[in-house]
Coordinates of C-alpha atoms in Angstrom, one line a residue:
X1 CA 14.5 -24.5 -4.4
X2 CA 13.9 -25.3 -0.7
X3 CA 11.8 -21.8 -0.1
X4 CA 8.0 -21.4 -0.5
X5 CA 8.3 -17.9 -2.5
X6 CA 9.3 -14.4 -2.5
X7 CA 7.2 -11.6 -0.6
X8 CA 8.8 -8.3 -2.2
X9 CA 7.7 -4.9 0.3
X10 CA 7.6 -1.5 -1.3
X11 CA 6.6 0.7 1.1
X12 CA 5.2 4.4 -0.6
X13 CA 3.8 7.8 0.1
X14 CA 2.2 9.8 -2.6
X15 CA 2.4 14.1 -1.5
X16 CA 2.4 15.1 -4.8
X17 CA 1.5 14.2 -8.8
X18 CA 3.2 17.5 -10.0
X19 CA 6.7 15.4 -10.1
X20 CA 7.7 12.3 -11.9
X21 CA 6.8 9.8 -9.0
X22 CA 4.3 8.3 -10.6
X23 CA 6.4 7.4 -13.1
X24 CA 8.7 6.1 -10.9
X25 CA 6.5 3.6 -9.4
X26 CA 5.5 1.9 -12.5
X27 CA 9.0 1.4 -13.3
X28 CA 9.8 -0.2 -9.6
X29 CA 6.4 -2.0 -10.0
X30 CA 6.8 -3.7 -13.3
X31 CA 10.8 -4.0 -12.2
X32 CA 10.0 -6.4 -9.6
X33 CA 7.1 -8.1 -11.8
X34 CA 8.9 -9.1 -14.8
X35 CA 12.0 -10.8 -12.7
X36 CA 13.1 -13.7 -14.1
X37 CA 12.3 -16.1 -10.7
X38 CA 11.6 -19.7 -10.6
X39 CA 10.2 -19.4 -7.1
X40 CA 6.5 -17.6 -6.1
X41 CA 6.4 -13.8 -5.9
X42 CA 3.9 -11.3 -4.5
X43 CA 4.7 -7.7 -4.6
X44 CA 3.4 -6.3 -1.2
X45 CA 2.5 -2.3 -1.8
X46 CA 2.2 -0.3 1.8
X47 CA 0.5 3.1 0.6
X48 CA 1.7 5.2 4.0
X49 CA -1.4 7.3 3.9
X50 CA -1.1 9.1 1.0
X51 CA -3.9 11.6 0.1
X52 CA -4.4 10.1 -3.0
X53 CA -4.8 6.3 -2.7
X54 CA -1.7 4.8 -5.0
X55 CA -3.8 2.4 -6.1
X56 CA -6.2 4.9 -8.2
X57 CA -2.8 6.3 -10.0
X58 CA -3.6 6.5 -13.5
X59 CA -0.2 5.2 -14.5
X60 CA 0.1 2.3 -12.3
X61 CA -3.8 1.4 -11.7
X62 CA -3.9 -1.1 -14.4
X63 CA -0.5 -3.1 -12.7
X64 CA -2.5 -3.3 -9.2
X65 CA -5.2 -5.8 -11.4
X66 CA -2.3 -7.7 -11.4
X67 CA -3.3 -10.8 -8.7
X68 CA 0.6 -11.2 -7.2
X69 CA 0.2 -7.2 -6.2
X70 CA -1.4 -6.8 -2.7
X71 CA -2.3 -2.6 -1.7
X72 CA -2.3 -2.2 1.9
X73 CA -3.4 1.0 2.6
X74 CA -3.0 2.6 5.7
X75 CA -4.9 5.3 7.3
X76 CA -2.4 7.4 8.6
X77 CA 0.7 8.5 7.6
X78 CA 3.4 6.7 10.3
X79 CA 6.4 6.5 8.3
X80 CA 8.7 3.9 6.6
X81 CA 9.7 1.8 9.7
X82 CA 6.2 1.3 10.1
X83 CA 5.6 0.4 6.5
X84 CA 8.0 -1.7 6.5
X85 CA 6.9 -4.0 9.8
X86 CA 3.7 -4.1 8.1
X87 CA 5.0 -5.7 5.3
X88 CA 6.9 -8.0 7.4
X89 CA 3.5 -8.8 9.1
X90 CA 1.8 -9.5 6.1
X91 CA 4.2 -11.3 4.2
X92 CA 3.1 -15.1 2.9
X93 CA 6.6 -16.2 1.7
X94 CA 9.7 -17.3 3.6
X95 CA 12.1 -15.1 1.4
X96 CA 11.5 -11.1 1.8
X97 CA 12.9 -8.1 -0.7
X98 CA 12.3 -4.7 -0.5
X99 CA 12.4 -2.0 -3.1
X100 CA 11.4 1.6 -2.9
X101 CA 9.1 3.5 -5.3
X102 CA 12.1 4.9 -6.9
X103 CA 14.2 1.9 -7.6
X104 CA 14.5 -0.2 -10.2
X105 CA 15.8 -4.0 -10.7
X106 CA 17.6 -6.1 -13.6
X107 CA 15.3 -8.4 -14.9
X108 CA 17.5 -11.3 -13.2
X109 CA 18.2 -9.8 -9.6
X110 CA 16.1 -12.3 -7.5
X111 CA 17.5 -15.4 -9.5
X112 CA 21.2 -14.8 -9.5
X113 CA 20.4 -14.2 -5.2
X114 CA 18.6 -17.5 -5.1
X115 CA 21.5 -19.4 -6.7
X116 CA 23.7 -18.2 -3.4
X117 CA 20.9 -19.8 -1.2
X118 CA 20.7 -22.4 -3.4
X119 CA 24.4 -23.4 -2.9
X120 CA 24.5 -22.7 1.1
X121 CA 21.8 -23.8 3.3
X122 CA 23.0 -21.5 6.2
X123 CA 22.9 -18.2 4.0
X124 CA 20.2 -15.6 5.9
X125 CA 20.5 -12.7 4.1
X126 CA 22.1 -11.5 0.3
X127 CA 22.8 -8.5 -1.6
X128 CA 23.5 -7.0 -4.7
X129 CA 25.7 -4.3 -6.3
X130 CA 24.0 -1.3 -7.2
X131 CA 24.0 1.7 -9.4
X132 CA 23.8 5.4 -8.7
X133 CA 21.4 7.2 -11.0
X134 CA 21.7 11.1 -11.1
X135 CA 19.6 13.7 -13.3
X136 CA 23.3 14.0 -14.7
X137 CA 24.0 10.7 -16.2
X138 CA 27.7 11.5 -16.4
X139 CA 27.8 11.4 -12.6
X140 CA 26.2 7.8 -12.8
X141 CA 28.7 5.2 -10.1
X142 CA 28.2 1.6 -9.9
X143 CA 28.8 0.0 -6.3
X144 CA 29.9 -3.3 -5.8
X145 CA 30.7 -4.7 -2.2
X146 CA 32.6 -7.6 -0.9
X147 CA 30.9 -11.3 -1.5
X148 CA 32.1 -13.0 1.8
X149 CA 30.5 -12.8 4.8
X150 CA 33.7 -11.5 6.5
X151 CA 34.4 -9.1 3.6
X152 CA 31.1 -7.8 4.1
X153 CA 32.1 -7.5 7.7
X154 CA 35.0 -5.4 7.0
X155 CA 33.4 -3.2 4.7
X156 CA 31.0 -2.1 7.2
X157 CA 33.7 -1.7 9.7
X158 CA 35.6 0.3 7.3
X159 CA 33.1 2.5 6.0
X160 CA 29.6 1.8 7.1
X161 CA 26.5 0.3 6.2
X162 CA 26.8 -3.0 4.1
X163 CA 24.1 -4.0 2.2
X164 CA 22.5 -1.4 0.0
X165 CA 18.7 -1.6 0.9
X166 CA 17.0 -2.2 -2.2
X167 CA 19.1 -5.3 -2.9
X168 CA 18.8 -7.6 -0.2
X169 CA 16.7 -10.9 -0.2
X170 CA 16.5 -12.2 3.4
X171 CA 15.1 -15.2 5.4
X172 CA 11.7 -13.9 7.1
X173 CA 12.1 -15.8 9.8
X174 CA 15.3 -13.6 10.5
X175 CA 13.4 -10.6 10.0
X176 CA 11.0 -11.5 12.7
X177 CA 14.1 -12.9 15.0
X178 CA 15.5 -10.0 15.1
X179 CA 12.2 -8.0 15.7
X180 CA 12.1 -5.9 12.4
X181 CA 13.0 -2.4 11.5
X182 CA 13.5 -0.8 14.9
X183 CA 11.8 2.2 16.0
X184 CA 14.2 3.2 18.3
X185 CA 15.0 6.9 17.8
X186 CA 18.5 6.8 18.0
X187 CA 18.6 5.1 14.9
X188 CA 16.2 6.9 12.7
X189 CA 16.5 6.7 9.2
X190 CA 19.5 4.2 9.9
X191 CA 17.0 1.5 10.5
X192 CA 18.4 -0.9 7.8
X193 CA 22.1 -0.4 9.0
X194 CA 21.3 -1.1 12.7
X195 CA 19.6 -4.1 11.6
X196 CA 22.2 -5.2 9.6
X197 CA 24.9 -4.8 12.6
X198 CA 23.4 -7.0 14.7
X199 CA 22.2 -9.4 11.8
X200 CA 25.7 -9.9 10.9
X201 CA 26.7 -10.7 13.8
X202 CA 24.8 -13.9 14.4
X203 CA 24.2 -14.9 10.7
X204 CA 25.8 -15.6 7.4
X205 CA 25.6 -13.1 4.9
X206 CA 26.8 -12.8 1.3
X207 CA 26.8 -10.5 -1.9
X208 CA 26.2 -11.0 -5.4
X209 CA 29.0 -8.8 -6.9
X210 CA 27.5 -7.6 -9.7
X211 CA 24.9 -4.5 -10.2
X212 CA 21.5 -5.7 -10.0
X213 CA 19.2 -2.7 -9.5
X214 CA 19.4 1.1 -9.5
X215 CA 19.0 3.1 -6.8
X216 CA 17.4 7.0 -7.9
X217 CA 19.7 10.0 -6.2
X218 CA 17.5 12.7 -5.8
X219 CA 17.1 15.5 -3.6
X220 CA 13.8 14.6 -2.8
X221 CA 14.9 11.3 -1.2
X222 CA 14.5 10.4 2.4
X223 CA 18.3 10.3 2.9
X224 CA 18.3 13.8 1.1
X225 CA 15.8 15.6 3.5
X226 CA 17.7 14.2 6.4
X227 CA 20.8 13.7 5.7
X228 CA 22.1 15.4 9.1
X229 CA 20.4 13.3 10.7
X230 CA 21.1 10.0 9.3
X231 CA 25.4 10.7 9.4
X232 CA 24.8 11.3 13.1
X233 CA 22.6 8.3 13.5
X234 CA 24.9 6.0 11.2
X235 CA 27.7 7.4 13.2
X236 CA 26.7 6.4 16.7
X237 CA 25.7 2.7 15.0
X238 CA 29.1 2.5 13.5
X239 CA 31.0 3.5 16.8
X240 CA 28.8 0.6 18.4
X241 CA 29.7 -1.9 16.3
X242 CA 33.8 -1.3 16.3
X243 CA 33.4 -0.7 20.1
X244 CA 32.6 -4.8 19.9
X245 CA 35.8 -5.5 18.2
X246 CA 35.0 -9.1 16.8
X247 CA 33.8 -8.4 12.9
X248 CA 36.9 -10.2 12.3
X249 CA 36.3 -13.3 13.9
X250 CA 32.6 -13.8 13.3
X251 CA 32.4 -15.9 10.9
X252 CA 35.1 -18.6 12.1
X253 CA 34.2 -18.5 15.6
X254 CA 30.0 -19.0 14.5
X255 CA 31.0 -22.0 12.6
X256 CA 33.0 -23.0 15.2
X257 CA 30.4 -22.9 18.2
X258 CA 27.8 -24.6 15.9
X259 CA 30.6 -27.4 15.4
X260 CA 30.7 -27.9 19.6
X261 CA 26.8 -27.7 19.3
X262 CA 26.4 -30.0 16.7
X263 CA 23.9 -27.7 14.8
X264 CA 23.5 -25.9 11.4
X265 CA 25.2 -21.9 11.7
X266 CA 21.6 -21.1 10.7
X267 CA 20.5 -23.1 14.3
X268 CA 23.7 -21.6 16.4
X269 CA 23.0 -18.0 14.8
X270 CA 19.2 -17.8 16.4
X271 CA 20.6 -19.8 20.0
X272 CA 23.1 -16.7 20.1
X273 CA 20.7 -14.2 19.3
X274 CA 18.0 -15.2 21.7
X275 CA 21.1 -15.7 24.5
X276 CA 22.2 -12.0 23.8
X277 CA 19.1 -10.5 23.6
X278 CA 17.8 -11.8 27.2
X279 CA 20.7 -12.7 29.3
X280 CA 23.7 -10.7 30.6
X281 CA 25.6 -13.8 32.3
X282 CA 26.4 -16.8 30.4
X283 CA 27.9 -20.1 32.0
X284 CA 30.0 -22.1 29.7
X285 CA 32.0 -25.3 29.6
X286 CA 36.0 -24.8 28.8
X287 CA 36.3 -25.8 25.1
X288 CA 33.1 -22.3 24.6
X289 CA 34.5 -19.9 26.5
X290 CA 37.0 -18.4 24.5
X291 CA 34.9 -18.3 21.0
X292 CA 31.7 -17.3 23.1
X293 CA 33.8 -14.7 24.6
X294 CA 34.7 -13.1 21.3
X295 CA 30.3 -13.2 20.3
X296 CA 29.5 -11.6 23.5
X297 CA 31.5 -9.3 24.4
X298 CA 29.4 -7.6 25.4
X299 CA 28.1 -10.1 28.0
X300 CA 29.7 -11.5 30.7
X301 CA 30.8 -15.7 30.0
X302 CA 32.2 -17.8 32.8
X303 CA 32.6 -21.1 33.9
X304 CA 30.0 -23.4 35.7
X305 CA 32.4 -23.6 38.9
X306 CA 32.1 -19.5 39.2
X307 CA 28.5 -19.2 39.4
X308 CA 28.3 -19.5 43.2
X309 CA 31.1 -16.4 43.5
X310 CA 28.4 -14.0 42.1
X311 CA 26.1 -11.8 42.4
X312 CA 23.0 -12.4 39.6
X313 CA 20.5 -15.2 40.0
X314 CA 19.7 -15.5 36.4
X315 CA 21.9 -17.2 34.5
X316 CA 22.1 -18.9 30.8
X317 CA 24.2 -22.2 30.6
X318 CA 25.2 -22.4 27.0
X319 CA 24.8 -26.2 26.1
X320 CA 22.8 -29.0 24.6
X321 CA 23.2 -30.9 28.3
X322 CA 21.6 -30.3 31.4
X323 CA 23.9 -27.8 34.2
X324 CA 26.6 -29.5 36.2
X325 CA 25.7 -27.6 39.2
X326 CA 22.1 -28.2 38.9
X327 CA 18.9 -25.9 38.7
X328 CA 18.3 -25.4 42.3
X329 CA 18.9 -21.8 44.4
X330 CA 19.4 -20.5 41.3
X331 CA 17.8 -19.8 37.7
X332 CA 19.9 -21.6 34.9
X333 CA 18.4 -22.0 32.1
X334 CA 19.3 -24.2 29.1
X335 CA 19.1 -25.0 25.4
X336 CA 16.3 -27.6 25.9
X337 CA 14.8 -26.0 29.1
X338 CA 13.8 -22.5 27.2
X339 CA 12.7 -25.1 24.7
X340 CA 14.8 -23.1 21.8
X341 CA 13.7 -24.2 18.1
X342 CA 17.1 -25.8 16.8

């Protein structure tokens, strides 16, 4: 194993004891602590401000004694995104998970996801299959998604979000790429999917197609309260992404730009990131253009030689080598002038 551990985030908020929530804590709880894992693992509990501290629970206080279990409470209630970038913060291992209070896991989830990593170094992210557990156990559906990174891009082209939250184990270093769980209300309580749109896009992904932990339907659930308001939110994050038009060429042209590049798709994935996230006009030599073209579509990508013709004075020259055209009268920056970590 080339990872340091696994920090697992359940992020919880305790409004009531009348239900069964207590209950179904202590089963997410000692669901994550009995995994069968060769690797580290601390369990990483953000109590979102409940009235009654989690950690006094009668049913679970006896699993917080347990030293891989850190309780962060926090003072005020300031919902899941929150929780969630707190966790992120706090987390000691390079591998993250996240459960919530009402899931559950097999006992062999995290290991079966390490074996992916395990056999590709430039994995970022993996997910399970999952089951649907109703009151009505008749209605029970098991899930399974795609295994590929571009099968998982079609899938969320064709119907929507792609990795099923309480199954993913991710590189950390992604997580805090990328920024986190955004806050952005456009895509409230979506977080996870908008994430995941722009994650794919830059970084390998894969699924472990079997079903690996249950995920509680109930009408008490987030995604119950609001669900209006998430299918409008999903909906304007789904038209985003199939406005870019590339999920399927992602994966072919990433390998191939980290090929010109000679780096790892792990290195080319955070280059592209970084260049999308803080540049509008990209400067490229011949043999880029076309497969930056299809990455960024949404910037503008043009030769060295057109530079002078406009506008902009900021400019990102997408090489390992210093600009043709020089530095001067303009600001081009580079690979190894930003001083990138590749």
């Amino acid at each position: 194993m080339h990872f340091n551990g696994i920090s697992v985030i359940l992020p919880c908020f305790c409004k009531s004891l009348t239900d069964d929530w207590p209950v179904q804590l202590k089963r997410a709880m000692v669901s994550v602590l009995n995994q069968v894992c060769s690797l580290p693992l601390e369990l990483i509990v953000i109590d979102d401000g409940s009235i009654i501290s989690v950690n006094q629970l009668e049913s679970v206080s006896e699993i917080f004694q347990d030293t891989r279990v850190r309780y962060v409470p926090l003072q005020n209630n300031s919902g899941l995104v929150f929780a969630l970038n707190v966790g992120l913060n706090l987390a000691r291992y390079e591998l993250i998970a996240r459960i919530d209070s009402d899931d559950a896991w097999c006992p062999e989830k995290l290991q079966k996801q390490l074996f992916l990593f395990d056999a590709d170094l430039n994995l970022s992210i993996v997910g399970t299959g999952m089951r649907l557990v109703h009151k009505d156990s008749s209605k029970d559906e098991d899930l399974v998604r795609p295994g590929t990174w571009g099968g998982i891009l079609r899938f969320t082209a064709e119907v929507g979000c792609p990795f099923p939250h309480g199954s993913i184990l991710a590189l950390k270093s992604v997580f805090h790429l990328l920024g986190g769980y955004s806050h952005d209300v456009r895509v409230t309580h979506c977080e996870d999917f908008a994430l995941w749109t722009t994650w794919l896009r830059f970084f390998k992904g894969a699924m472990v197609e079997e079903v690996l932990y249950d995920y509680t339907v109930s009408e008490n659930a987030v995604s119950a309260i609001y669900a209006e308001q998430q299918r409008i939110a999903s909906g304007a994050v789904h038209a985003r992404y199939l406005e870019l038009g590339n999920h399927e060429s992602v994966p072919e042209t990433m390998e191939k730009i980290a090929r010109i590049l000679n780096l790892s798709l792990l290195e080319a994935g955070r280059i592209c990131f970084l260049v999308w996230n803080f540049y509008d006009f990209i400067l490229a030599e011949k043999d880029l253009i076309r497969p930056l073209k299809c990455i960024f579509p949404d910037r503008q990508v043009m030769l060295p030689a057109e530079v002078n013709n406009h506008l902009s004075d900021r400019f990102f020259y997408f090489s390992m080598n210093e600009c043709p055209i020089g530095e001067h009268a303009r600001c081009i920056h580079t690979i190894k002038s930003l001083k990138f970590e590749v």
